[in-house]
mmCIF file of C-alpha atoms in Angstrom:
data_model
loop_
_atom_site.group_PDB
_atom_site.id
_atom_site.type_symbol
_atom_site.label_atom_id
_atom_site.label_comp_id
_atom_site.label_asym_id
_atom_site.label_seq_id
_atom_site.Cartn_x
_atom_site.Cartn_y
_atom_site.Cartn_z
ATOM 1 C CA UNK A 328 0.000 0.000 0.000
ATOM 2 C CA UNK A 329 1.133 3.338 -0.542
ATOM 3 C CA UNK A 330 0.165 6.562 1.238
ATOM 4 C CA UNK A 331 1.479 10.072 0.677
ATOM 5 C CA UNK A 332 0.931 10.596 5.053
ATOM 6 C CA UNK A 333 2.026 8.350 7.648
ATOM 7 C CA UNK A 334 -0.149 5.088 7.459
ATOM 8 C CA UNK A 335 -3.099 5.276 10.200
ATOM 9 C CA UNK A 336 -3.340 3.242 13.173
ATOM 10 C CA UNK A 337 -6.951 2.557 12.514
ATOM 11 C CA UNK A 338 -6.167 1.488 8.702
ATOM 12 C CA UNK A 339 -2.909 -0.629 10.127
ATOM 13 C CA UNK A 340 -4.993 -2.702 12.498
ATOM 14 C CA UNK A 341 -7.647 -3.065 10.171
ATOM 15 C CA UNK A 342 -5.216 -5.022 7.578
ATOM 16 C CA UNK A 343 -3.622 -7.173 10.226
ATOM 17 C CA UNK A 344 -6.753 -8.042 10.811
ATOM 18 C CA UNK A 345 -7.903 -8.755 7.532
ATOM 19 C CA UNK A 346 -4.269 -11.110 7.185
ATOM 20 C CA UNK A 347 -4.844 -13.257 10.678
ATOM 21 C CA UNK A 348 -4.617 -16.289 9.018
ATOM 22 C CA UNK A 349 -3.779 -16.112 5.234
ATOM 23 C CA UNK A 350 -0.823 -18.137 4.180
ATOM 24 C CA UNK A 351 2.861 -16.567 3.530
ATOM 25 C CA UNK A 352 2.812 -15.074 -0.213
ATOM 26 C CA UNK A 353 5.382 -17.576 -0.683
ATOM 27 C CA UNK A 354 5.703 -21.253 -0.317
ATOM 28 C CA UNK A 355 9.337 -21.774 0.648
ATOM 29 C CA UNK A 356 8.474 -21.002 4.837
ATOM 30 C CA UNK A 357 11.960 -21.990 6.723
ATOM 31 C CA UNK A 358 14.544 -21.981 3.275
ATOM 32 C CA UNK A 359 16.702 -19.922 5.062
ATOM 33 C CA UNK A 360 17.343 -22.732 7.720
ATOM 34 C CA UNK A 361 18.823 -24.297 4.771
ATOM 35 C CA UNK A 362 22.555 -23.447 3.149
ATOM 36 C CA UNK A 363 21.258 -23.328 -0.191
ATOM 37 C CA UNK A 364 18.410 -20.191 -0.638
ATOM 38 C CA UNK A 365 15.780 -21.447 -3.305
ATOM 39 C CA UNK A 366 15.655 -21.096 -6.942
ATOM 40 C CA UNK A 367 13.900 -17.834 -8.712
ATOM 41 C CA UNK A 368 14.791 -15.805 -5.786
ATOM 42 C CA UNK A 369 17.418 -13.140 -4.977
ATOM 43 C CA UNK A 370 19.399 -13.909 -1.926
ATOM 44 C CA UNK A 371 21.015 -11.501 0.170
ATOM 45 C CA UNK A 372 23.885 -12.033 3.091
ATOM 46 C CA UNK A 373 24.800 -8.993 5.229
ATOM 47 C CA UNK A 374 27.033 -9.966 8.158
ATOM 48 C CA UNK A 375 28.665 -7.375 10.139
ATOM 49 C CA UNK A 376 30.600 -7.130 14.009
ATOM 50 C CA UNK A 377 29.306 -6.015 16.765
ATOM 51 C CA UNK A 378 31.908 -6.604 19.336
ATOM 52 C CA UNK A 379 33.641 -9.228 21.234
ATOM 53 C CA UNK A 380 32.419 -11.382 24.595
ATOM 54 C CA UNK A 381 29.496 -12.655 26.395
ATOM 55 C CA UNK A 382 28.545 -9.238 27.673
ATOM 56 C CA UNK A 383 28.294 -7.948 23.887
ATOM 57 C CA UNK A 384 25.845 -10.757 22.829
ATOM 58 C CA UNK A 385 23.952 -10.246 25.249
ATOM 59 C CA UNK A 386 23.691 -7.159 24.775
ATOM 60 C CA UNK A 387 22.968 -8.176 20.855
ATOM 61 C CA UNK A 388 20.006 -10.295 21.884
ATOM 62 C CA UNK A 389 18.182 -7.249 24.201
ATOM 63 C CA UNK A 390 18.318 -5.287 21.235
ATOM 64 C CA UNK A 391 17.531 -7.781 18.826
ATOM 65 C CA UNK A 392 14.189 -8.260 21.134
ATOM 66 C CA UNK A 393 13.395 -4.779 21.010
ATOM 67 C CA UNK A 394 14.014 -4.341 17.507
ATOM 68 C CA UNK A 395 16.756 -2.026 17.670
ATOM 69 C CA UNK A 396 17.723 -3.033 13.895
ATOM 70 C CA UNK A 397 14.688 -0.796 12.701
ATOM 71 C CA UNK A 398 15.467 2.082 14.688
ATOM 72 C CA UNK A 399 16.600 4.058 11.455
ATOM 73 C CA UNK A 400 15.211 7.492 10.084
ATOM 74 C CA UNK A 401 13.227 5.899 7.263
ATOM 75 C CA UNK A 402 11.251 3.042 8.632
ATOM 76 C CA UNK A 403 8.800 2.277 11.186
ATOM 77 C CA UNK A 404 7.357 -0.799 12.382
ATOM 78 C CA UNK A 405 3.460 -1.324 13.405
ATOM 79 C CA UNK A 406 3.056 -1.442 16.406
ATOM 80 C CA UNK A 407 6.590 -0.191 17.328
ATOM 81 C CA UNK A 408 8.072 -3.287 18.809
ATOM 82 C CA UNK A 409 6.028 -6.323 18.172
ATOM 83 C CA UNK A 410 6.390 -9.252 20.312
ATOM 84 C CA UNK A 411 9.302 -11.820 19.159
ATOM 85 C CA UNK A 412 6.767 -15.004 18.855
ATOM 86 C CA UNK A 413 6.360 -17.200 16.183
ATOM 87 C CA UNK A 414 3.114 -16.311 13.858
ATOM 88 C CA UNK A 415 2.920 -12.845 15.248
ATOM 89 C CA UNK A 416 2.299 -10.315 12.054
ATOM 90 C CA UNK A 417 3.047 -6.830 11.490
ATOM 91 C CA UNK A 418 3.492 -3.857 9.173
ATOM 92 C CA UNK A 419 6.436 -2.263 8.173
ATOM 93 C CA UNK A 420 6.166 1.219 6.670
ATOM 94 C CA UNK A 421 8.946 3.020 4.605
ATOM 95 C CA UNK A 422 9.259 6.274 3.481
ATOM 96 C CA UNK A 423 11.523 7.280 0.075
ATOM 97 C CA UNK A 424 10.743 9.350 -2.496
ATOM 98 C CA UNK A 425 8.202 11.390 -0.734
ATOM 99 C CA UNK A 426 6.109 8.088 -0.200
ATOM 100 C CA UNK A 427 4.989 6.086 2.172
ATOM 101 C CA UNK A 428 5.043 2.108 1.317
ATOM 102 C CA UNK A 429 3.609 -0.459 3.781
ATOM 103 C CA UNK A 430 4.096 -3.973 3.335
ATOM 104 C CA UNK A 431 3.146 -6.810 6.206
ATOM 105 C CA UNK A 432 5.147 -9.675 7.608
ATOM 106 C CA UNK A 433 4.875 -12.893 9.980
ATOM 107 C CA UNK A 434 7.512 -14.223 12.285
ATOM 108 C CA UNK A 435 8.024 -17.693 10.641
ATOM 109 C CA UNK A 436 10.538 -19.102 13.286
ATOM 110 C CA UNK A 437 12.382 -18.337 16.214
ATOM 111 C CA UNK A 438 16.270 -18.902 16.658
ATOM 112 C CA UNK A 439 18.267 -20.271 19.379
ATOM 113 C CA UNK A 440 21.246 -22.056 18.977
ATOM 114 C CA UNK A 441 23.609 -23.165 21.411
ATOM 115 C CA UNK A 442 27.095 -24.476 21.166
ATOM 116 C CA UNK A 443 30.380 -23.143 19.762
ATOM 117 C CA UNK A 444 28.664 -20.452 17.616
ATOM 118 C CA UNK A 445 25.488 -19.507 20.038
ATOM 119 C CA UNK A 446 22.861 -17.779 17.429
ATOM 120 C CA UNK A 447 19.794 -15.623 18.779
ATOM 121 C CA UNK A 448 17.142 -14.368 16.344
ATOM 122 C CA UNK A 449 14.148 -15.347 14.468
ATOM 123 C CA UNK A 450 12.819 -14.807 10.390
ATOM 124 C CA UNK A 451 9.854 -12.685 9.237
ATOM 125 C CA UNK A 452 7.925 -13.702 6.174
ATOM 126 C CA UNK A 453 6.129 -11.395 3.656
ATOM 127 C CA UNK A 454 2.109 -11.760 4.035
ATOM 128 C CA UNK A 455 -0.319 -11.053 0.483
ATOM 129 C CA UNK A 456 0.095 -7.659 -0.451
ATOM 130 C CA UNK A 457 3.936 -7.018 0.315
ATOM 131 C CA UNK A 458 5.878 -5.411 -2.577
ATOM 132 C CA UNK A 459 8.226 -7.999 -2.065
ATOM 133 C CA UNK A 460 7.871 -12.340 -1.774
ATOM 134 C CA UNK A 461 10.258 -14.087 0.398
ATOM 135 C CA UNK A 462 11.985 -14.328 3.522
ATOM 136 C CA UNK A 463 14.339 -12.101 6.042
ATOM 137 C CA UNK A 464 16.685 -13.413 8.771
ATOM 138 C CA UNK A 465 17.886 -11.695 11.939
ATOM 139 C CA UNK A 466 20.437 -13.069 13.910
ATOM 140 C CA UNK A 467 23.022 -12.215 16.653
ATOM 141 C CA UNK A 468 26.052 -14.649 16.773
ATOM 142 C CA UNK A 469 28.483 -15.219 19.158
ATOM 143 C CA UNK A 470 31.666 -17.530 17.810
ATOM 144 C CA UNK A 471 33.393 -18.765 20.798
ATOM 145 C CA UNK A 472 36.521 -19.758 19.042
ATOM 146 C CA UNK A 473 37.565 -15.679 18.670
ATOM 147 C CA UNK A 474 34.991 -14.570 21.061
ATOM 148 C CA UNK A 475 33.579 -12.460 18.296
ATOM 149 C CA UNK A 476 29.690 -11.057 18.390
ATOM 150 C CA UNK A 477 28.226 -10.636 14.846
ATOM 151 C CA UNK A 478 24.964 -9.018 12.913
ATOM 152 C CA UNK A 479 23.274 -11.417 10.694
ATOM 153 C CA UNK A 480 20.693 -10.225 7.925
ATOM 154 C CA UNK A 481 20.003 -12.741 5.557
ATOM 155 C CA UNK A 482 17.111 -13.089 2.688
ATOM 156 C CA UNK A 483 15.965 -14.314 -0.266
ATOM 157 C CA UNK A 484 13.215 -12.328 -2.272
ATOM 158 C CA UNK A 485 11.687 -11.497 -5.565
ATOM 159 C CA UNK A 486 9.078 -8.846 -6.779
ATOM 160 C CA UNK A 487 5.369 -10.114 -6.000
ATOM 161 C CA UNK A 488 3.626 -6.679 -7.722
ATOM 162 C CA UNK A 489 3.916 -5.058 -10.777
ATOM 163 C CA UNK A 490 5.236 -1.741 -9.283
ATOM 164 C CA UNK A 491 8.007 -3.539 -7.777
ATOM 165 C CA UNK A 492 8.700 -5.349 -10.900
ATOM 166 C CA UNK A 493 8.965 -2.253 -12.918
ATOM 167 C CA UNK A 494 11.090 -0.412 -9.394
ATOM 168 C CA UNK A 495 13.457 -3.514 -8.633
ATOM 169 C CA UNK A 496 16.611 -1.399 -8.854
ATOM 170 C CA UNK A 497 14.956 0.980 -6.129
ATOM 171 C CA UNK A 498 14.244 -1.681 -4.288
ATOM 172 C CA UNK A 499 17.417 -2.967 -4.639
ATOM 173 C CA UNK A 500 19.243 0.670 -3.317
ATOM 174 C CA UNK A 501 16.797 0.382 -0.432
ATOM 175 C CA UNK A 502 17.705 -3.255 1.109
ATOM 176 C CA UNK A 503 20.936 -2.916 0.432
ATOM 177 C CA UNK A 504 20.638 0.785 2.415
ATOM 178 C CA UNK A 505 18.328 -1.233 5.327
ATOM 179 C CA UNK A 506 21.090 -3.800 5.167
ATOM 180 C CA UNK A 507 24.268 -0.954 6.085
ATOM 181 C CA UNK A 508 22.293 1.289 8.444
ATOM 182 C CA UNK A 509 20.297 -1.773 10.210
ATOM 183 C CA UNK A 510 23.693 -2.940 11.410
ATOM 184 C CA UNK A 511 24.601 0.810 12.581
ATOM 185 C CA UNK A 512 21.423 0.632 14.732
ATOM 186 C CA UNK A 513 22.600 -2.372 16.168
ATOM 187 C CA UNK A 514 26.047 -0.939 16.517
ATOM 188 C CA UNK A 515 24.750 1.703 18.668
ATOM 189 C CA UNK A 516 22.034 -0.310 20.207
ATOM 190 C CA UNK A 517 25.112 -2.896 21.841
ATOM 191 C CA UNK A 518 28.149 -0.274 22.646
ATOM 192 C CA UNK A 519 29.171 -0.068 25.888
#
């Protein structure tokens, strides 16, 4: 959907609503569990640091819950910081070129790993209507070999609208721009 104001509250709740219970807008719920992303798509790996230590990544995961990774300038979440629980749906709103675009998304999975690399985090799935089909990761890491604490943003998509078809580059610029300033929020969001 696209709005030349801030989407409504009202017209927010009323399309969450209107999605409780209709199926991802793609059929490949989970690929990213796997280490090869699935065919037609475009698949995207973003992995930046974050620190070092046990402090740090825990530190990662509090602002993983709270969504810290959204906290830039251009994007807003609805409601502000959903709950982290698998099958819980929201709408994320974007603003670029004087426009505001609002897409909605389900948390497929949760993630919580133990072990030598410890991973934290869960993946969102686009709902019918999203500009977008396909899949997002976030994850926190923590490798115990060098004690290092990483951001992990990984996804596979492909246009699901005309608009987006005939806008792909734009679309491109922007995840690639969510990707880079995502990881500064989290930067911020786990300094000491």
């Amino acid at each position: 959907m696209f709005v030349f104001t801030t989407p409504g509250d009202g017209a927010i709740r009323d399309r969450l609503a209107q999605l409780s219970g209709a199926p991802y807008s793609y059929a490949e719920v989970g690929a990213l569990e796997n280490p090869v992303f699935p065919p037609g798509y475009r698949a995207d790996r973003h992995r930046a640091p974050l620190g070092r230590g046990a402090a740090c990544y825990e530190r990662a995961k509090a602002a993983l819950q709270r969504w810290e990774m959204f906290n830039v300038a251009w994007v807003r979440l609805h409601p502000q910081a959903p709950p982290i629980a698998v099958d819980t749906a929201f709408g994320i709103s974007a603003r670029y070129l004087g426009v505001w675009n609002l897409n909605f998304c389900r948390i497929a999975y949760t993630v919580e790993d133990k072990g030598e690399v410890e991973r934290s985090g869960f993946g969102l799935g686009t709902l019918p209507g999203h500009i977008l089909s396909g899949e997002e990761r976030f994850c926190v890491e923590w490798h115990r070999a060098d004690d290092s604490v990483w951001y992990h943003v990984c996804a596979f998509s492909r246009p699901d609208r005309l608009l987006s078809r005939l806008g792909y580059p734009i679309v491109r610029q922007l995840q690639t721009r969510f990707a880079r300033e995502s990881h500064a929020a989290m930067a911020r969001a786990t300094a000491v």
